[in-house]
PDB file of C-alpha atoms and ligand atoms in Angstrom:
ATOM      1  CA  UNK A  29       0.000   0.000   0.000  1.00  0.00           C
ATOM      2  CA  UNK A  30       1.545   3.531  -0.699  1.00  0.00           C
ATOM      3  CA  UNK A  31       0.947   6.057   1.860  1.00  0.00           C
ATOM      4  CA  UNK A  32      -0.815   9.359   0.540  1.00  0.00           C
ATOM      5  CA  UNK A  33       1.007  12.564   0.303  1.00  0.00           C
ATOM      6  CA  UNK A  34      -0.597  15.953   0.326  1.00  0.00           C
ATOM      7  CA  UNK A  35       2.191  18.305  -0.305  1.00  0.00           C
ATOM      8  CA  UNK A  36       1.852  22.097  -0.371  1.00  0.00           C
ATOM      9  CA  UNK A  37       3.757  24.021  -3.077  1.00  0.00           C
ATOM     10  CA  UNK A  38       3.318  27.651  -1.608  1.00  0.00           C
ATOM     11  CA  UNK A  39       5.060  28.853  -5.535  1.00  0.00           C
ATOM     12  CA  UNK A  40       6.121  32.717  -4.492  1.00  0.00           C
ATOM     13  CA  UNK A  41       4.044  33.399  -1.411  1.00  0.00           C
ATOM     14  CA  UNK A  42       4.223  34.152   2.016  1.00  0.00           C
ATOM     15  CA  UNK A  43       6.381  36.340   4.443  1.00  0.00           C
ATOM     16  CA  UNK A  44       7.798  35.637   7.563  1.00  0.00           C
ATOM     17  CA  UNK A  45       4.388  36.343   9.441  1.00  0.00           C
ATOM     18  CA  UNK A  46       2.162  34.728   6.862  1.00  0.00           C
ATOM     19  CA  UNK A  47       4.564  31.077   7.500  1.00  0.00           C
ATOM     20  CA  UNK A  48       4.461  31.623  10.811  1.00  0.00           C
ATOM     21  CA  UNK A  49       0.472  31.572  10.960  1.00  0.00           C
ATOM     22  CA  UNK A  50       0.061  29.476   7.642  1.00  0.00           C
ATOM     23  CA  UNK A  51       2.487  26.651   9.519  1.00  0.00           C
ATOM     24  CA  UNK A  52       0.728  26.898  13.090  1.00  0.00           C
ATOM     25  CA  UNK A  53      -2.426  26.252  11.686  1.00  0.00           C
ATOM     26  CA  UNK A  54      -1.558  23.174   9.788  1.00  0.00           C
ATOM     27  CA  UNK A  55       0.002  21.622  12.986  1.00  0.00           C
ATOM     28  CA  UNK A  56      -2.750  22.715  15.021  1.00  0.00           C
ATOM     29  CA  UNK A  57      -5.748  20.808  12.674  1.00  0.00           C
ATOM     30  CA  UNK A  58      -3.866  17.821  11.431  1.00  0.00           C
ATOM     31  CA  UNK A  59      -5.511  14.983  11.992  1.00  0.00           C
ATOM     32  CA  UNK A  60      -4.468  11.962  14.362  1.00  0.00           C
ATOM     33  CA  UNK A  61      -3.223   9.355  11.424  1.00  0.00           C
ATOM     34  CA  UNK A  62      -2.443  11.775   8.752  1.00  0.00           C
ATOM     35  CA  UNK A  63      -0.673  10.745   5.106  1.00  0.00           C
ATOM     36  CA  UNK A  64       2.646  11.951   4.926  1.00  0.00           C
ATOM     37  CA  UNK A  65       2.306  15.806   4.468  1.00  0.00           C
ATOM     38  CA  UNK A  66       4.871  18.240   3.196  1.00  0.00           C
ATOM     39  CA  UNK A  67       5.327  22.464   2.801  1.00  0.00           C
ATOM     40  CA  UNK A  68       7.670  23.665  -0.429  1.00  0.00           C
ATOM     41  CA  UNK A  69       8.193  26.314   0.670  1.00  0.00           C
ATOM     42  CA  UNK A  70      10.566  29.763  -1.548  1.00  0.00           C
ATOM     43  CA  UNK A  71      14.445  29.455  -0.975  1.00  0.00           C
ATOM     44  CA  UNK A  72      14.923  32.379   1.387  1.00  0.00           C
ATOM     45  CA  UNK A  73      12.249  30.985   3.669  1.00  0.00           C
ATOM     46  CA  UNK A  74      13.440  27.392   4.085  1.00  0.00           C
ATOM     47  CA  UNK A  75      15.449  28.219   7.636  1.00  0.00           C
ATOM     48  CA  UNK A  76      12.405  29.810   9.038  1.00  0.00           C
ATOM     49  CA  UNK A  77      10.097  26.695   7.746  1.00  0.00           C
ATOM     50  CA  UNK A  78      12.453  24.287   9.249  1.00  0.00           C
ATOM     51  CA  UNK A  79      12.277  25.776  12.432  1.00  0.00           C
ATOM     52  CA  UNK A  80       8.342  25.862  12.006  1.00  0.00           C
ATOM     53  CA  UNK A  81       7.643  22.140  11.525  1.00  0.00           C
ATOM     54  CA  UNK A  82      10.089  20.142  13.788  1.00  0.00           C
ATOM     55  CA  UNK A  83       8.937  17.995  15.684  1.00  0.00           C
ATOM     56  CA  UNK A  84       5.860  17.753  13.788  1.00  0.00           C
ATOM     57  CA  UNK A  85       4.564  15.006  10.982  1.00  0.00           C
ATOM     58  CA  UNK A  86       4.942  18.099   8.626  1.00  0.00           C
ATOM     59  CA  UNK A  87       8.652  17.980   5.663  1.00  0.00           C
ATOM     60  CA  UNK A  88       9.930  20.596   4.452  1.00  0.00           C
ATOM     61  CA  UNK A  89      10.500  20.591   0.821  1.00  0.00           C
ATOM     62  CA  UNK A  90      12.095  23.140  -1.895  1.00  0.00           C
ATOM     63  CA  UNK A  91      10.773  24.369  -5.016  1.00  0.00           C
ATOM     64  CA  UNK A  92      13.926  23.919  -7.329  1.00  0.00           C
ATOM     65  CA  UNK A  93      17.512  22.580  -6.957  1.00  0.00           C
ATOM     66  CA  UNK A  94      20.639  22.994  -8.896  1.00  0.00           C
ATOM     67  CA  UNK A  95      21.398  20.294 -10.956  1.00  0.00           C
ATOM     68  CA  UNK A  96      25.790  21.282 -10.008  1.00  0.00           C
ATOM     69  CA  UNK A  97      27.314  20.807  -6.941  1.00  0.00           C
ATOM     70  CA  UNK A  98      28.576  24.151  -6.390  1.00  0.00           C
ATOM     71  CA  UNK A  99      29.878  27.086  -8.136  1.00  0.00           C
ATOM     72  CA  UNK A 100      29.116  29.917 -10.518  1.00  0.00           C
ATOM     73  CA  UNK A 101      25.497  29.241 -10.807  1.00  0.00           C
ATOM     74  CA  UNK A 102      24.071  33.087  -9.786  1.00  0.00           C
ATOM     75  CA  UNK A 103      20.872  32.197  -8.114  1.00  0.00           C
ATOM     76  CA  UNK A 104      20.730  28.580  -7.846  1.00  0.00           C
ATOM     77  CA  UNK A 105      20.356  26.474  -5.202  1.00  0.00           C
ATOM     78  CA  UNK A 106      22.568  23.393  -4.439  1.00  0.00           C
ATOM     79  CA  UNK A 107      20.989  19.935  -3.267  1.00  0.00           C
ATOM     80  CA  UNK A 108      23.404  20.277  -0.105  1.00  0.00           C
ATOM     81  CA  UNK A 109      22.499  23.934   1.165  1.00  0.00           C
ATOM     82  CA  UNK A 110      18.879  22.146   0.814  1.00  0.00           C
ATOM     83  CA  UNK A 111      20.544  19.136   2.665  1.00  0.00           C
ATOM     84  CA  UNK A 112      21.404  21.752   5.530  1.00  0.00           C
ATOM     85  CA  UNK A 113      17.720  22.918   6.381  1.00  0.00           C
ATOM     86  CA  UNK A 114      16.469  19.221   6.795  1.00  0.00           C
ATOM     87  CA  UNK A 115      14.273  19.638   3.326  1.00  0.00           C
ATOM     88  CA  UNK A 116      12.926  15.857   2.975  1.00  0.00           C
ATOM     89  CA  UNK A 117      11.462  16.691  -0.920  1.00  0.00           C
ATOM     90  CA  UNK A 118      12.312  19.050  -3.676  1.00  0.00           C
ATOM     91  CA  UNK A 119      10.109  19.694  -6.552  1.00  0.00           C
ATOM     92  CA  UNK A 120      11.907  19.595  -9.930  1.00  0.00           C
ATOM     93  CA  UNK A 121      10.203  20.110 -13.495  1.00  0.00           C
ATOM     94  CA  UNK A 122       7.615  22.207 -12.128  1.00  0.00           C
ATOM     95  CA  UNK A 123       5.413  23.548 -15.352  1.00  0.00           C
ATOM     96  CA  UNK A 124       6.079  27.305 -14.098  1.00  0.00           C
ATOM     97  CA  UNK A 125       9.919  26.399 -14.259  1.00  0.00           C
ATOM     98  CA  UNK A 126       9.672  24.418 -17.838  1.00  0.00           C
ATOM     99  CA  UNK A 127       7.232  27.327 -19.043  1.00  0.00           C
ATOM    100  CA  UNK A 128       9.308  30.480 -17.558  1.00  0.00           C
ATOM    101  CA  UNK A 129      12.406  29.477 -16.864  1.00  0.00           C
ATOM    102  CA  UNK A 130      12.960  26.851 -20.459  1.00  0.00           C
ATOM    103  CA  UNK A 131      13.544  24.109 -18.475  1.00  0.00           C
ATOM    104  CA  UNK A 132      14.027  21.309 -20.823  1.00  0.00           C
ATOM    105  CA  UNK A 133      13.430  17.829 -20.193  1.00  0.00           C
ATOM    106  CA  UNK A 134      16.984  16.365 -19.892  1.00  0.00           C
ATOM    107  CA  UNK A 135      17.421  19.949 -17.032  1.00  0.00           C
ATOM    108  CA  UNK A 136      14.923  18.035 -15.154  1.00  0.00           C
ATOM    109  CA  UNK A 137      16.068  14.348 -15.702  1.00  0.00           C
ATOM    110  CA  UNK A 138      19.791  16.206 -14.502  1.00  0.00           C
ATOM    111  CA  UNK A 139      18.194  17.788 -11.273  1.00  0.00           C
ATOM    112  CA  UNK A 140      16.529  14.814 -10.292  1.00  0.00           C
ATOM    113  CA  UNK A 141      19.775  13.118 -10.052  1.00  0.00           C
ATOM    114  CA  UNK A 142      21.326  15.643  -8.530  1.00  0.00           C
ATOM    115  CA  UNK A 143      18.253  15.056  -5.522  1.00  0.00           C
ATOM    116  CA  UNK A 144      18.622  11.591  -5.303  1.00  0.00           C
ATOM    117  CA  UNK A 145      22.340  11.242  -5.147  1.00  0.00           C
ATOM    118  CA  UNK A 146      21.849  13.708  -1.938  1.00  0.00           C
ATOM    119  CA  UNK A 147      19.222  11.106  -0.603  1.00  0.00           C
ATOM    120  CA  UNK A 148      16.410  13.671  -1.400  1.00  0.00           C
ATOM    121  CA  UNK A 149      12.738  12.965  -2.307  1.00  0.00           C
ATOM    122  CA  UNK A 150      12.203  14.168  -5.818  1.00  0.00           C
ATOM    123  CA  UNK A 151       8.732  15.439  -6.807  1.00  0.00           C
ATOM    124  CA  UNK A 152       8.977  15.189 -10.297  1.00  0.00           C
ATOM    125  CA  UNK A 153       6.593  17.445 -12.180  1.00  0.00           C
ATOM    126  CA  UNK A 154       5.034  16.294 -15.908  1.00  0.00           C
ATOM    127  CA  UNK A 155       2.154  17.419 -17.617  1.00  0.00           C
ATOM    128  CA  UNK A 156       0.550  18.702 -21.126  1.00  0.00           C
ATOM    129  CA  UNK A 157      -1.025  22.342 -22.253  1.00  0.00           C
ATOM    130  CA  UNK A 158      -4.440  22.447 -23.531  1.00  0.00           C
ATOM    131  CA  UNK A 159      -3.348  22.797 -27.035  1.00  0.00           C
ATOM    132  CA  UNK A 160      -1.507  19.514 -26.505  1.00  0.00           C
ATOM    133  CA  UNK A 161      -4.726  17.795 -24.587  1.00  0.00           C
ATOM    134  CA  UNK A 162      -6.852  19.069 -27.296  1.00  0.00           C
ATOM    135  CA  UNK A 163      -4.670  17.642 -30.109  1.00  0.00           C
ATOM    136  CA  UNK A 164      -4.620  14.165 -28.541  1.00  0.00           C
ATOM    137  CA  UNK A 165      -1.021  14.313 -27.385  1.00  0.00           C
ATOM    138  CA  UNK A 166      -1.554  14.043 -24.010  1.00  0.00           C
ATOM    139  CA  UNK A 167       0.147  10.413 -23.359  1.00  0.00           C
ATOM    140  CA  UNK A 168       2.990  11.202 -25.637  1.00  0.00           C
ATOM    141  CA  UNK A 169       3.966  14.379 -23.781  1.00  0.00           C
ATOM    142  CA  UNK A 170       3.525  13.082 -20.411  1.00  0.00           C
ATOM    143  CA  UNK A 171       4.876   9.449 -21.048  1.00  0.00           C
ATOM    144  CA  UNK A 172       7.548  11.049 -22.999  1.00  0.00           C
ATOM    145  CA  UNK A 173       8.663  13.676 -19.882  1.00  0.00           C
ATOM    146  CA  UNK A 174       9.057  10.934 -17.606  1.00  0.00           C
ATOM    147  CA  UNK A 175      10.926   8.486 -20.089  1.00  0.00           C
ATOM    148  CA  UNK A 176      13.013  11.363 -20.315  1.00  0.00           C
ATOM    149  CA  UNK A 177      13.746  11.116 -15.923  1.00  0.00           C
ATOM    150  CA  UNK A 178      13.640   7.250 -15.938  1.00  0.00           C
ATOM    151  CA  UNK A 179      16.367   6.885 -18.462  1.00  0.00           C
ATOM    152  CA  UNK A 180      18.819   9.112 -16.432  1.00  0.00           C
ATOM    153  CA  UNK A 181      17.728   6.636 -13.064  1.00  0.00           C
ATOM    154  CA  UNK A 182      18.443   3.369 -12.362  1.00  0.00           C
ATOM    155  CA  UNK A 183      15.626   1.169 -11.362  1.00  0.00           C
ATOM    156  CA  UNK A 184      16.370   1.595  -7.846  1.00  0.00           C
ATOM    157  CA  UNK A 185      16.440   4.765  -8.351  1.00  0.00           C
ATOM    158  CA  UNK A 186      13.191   5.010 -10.080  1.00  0.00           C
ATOM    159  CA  UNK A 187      11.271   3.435  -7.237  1.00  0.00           C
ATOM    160  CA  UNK A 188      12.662   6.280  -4.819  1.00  0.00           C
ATOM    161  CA  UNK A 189      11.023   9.453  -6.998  1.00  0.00           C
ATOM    162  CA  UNK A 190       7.449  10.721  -6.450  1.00  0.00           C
ATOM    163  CA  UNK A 191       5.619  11.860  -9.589  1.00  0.00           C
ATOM    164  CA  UNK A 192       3.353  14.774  -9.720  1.00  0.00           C
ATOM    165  CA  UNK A 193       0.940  14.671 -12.976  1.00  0.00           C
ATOM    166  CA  UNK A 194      -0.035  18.642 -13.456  1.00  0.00           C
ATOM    167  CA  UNK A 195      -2.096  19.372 -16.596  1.00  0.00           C
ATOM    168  CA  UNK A 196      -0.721  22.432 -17.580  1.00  0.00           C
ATOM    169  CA  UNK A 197      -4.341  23.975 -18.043  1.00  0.00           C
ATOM    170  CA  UNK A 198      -5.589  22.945 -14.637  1.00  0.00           C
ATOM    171  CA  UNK A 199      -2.929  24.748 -12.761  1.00  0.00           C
ATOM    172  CA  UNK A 200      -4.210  27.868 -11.168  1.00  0.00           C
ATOM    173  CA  UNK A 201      -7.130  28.314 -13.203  1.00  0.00           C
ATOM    174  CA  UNK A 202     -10.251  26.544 -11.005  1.00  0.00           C
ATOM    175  CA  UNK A 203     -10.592  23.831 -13.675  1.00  0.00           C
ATOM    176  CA  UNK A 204      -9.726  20.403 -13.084  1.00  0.00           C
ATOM    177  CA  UNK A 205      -8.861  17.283 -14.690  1.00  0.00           C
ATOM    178  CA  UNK A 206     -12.023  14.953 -13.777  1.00  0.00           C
ATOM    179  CA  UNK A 207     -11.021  11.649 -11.165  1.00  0.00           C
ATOM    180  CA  UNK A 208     -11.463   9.419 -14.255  1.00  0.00           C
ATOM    181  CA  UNK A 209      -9.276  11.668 -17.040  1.00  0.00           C
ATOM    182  CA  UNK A 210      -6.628  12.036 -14.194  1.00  0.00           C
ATOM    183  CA  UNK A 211      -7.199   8.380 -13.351  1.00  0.00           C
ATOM    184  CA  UNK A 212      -6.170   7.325 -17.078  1.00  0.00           C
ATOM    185  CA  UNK A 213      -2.872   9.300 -17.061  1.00  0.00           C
ATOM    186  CA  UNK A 214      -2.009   8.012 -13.608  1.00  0.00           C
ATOM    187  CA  UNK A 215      -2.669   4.514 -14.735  1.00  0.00           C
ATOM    188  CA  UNK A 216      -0.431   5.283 -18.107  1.00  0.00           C
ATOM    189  CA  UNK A 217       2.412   6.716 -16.199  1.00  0.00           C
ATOM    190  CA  UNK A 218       2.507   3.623 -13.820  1.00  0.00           C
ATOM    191  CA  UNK A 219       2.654   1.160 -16.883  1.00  0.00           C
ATOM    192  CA  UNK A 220       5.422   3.428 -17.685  1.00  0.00           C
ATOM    193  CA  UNK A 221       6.997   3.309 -14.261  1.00  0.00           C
ATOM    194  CA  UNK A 222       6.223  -0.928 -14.571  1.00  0.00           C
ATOM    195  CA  UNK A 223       8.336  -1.003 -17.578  1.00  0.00           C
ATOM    196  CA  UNK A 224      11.350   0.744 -15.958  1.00  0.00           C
ATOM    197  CA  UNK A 225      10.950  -1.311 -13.236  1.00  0.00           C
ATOM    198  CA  UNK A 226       8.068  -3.434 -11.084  1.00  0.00           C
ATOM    199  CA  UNK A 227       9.474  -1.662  -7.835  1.00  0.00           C
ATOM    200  CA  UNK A 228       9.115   1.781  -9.243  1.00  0.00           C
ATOM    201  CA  UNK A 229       5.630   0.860 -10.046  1.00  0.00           C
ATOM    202  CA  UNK A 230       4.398  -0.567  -6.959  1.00  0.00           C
ATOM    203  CA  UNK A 231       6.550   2.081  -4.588  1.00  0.00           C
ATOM    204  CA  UNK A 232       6.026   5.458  -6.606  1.00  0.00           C
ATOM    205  CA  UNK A 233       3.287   8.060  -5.283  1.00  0.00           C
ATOM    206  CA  UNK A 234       1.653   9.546  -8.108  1.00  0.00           C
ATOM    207  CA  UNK A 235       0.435  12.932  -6.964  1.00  0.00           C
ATOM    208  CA  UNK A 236      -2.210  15.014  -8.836  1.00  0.00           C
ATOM    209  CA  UNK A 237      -1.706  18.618  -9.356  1.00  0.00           C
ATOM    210  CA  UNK A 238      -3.545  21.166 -10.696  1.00  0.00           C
ATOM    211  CA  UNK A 239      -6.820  23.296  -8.864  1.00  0.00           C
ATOM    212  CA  UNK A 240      -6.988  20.572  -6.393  1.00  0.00           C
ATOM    213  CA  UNK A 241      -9.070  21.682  -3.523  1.00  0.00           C
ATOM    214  CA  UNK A 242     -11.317  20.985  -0.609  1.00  0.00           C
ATOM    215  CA  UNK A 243     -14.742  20.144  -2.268  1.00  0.00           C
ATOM    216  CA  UNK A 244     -12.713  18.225  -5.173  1.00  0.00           C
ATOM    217  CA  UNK A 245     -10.599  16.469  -3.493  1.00  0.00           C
ATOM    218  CA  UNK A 246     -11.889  13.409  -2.072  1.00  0.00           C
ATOM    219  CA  UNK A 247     -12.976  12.002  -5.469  1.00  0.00           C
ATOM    220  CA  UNK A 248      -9.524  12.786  -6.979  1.00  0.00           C
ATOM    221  CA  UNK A 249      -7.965  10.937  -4.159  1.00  0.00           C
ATOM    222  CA  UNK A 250     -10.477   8.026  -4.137  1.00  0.00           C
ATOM    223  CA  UNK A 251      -8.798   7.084  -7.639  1.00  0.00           C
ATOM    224  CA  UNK A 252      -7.040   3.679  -7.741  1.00  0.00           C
ATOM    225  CA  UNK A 253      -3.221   5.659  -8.938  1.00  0.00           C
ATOM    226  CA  UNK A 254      -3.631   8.696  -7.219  1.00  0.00           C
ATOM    227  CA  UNK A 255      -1.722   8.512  -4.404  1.00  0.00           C
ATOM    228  CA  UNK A 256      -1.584  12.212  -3.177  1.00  0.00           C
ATOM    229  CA  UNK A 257      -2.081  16.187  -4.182  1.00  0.00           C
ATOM    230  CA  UNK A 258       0.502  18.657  -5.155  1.00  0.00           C
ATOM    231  CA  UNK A 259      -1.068  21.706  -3.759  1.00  0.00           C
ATOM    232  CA  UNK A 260      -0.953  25.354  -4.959  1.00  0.00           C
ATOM    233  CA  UNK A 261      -3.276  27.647  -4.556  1.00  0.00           C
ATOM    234  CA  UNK A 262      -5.362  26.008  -1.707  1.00  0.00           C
ATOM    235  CA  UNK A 263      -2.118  24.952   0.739  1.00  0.00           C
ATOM    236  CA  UNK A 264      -1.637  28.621   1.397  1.00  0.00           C
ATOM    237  CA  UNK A 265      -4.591  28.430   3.497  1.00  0.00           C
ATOM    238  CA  UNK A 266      -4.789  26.130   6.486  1.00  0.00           C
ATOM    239  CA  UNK A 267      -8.173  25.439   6.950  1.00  0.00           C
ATOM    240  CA  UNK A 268      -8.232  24.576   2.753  1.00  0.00           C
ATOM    241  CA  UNK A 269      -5.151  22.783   3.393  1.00  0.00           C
ATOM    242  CA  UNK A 270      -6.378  20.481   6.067  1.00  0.00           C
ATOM    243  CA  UNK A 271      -9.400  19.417   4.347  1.00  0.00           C
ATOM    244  CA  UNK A 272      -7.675  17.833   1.440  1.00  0.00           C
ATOM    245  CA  UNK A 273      -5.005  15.984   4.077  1.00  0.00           C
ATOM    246  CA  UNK A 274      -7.924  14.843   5.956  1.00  0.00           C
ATOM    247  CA  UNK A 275      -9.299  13.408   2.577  1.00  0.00           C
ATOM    248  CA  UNK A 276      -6.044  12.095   1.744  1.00  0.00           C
ATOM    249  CA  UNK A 277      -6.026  10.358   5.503  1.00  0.00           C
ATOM    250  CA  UNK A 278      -9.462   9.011   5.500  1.00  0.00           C
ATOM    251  CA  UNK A 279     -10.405  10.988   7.845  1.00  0.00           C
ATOM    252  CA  UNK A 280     -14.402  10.736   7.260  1.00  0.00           C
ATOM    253  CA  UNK A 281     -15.755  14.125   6.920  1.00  0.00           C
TER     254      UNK A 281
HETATM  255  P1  LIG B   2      -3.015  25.217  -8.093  1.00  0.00           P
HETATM  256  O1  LIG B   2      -3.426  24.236  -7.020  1.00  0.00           O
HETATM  257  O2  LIG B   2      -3.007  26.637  -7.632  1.00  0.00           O
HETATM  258  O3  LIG B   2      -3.777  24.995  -9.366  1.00  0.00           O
HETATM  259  O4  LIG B   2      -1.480  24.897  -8.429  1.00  0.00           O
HETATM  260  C1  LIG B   2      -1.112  23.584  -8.662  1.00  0.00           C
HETATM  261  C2  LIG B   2       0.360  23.512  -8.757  1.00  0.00           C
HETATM  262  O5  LIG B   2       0.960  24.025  -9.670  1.00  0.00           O
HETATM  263  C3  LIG B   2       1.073  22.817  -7.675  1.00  0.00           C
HETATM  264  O6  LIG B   2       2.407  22.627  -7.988  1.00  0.00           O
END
């Protein structure tokens, strides 16, 4: 059985006070048994975060890493300065990142190795635009992102990433995939996982992303492959937050 994750990508919000709060109140309303949760949380913010949830259930996570060890990379952020504020996960591939930033698809097969070789949790990001959804090419782009990642891993290595399917079009814009077109893609990427190897299909948490949020969540969650949320716009409030752990943890509501 994998356990659920409900990880919060807070993107860039917050401020020192807004953590503080946003942080308290997850700690204070989460429920008895909860799935693994997790807070990625902006660069400059990680010390105070780390601070924030020990000694709770709650991981830190980052946003980004640097796919090099160390030097003249102006603004990037090493796996081992994550390494040094406890960060359990980093996100990698995020659509904002490939869109923005021209993040290619070998940048994010390099940065997940770069995670894993520090013994950190990457939450690999795939998805496809609406122009790609509407011309059919859905399973090619997303099958063909994460080929991209599971040729640079080992199968070992494979079974030790977490996955986060985010349609492009469903990410901050209050539409979402339904549970059964998410459902299909999950189910495609774990054949794809299954091919790489049986352990990275049986072990991998396939996380949905995308305008995931308190009255959708349950039925999202209650999908055979989907084994989590990656959480924008609804983890940067507690109360929205909690629901969709509490859905994620069976907590009956
Ligand atoms: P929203 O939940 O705001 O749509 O963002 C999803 C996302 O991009 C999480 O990484």
């Amino acid at each position: 059985m994998r356990r659920k994750l409900v990880a919060g990508n807070w993107k860039m919000n917050g401020s020192l006070a807004a953590n503080a709060a946003l942080v308290a109140g997850i700690k204070q309303g989460l429920p008895a048994d909860a799935c693994d949760v997790a807070v990625c949380v902006p660069s400059p913010y990680l010390a105070q975060v780390q601070g924030e949830v020990a000694g709770s259930v709650v991981a830190l996570g980052a946003q980004d890493i640097s796919a090099h060890a160390s030097g003249a990379y102006t603004g990037e952020v090493s796996a081992a300065m994550l390494q040094e504020f406890s960060c359990h996960y980093v996100i990698v591939g995020h659509s904002e990142r490939r869109a923005y930033h021209g993040e290619s698809d070998a940048a994010v097969a390099a940065k997940t190795v770069a995670a894993l070789q520090a013994g950190l949790v990457p939450v690999v990001c795939i998805g496809e635009t609406l122009a790609q959804r509407e011309a059919g090419q859905t399973k090619e782009i997303v099958g063909g992102q994460l080929d991209v990642v599971l040729d640079a891993l080992s199968g070992e290595d494979a079974a030790r990433i977490v996955l986060a399917y985010e349609p492009v079009w469903a990410i901050g814009t209050g539409k979402t995939a339904t549970p059964e077109m998410a459902q299909e893609v999950h189910a495609m990427l774990r054949a794809r996982l299954g091919a790489k190897s049986a352990e990275a299909a049986a072990k991998v948490r396939i996380l949905y992303g995308g305008s995931m949020k308190p009255d959708n969540a349950a039925q999202l969650l209650a999908m055979e492959d989907i084994d989590g949320g990656l959480i924008g716009g609804a983890a940067l409030k507690a109360t929205d937050f909690l629901v969709i752990v509490e859905a994620a943890s069976g907590v009956v509501l």
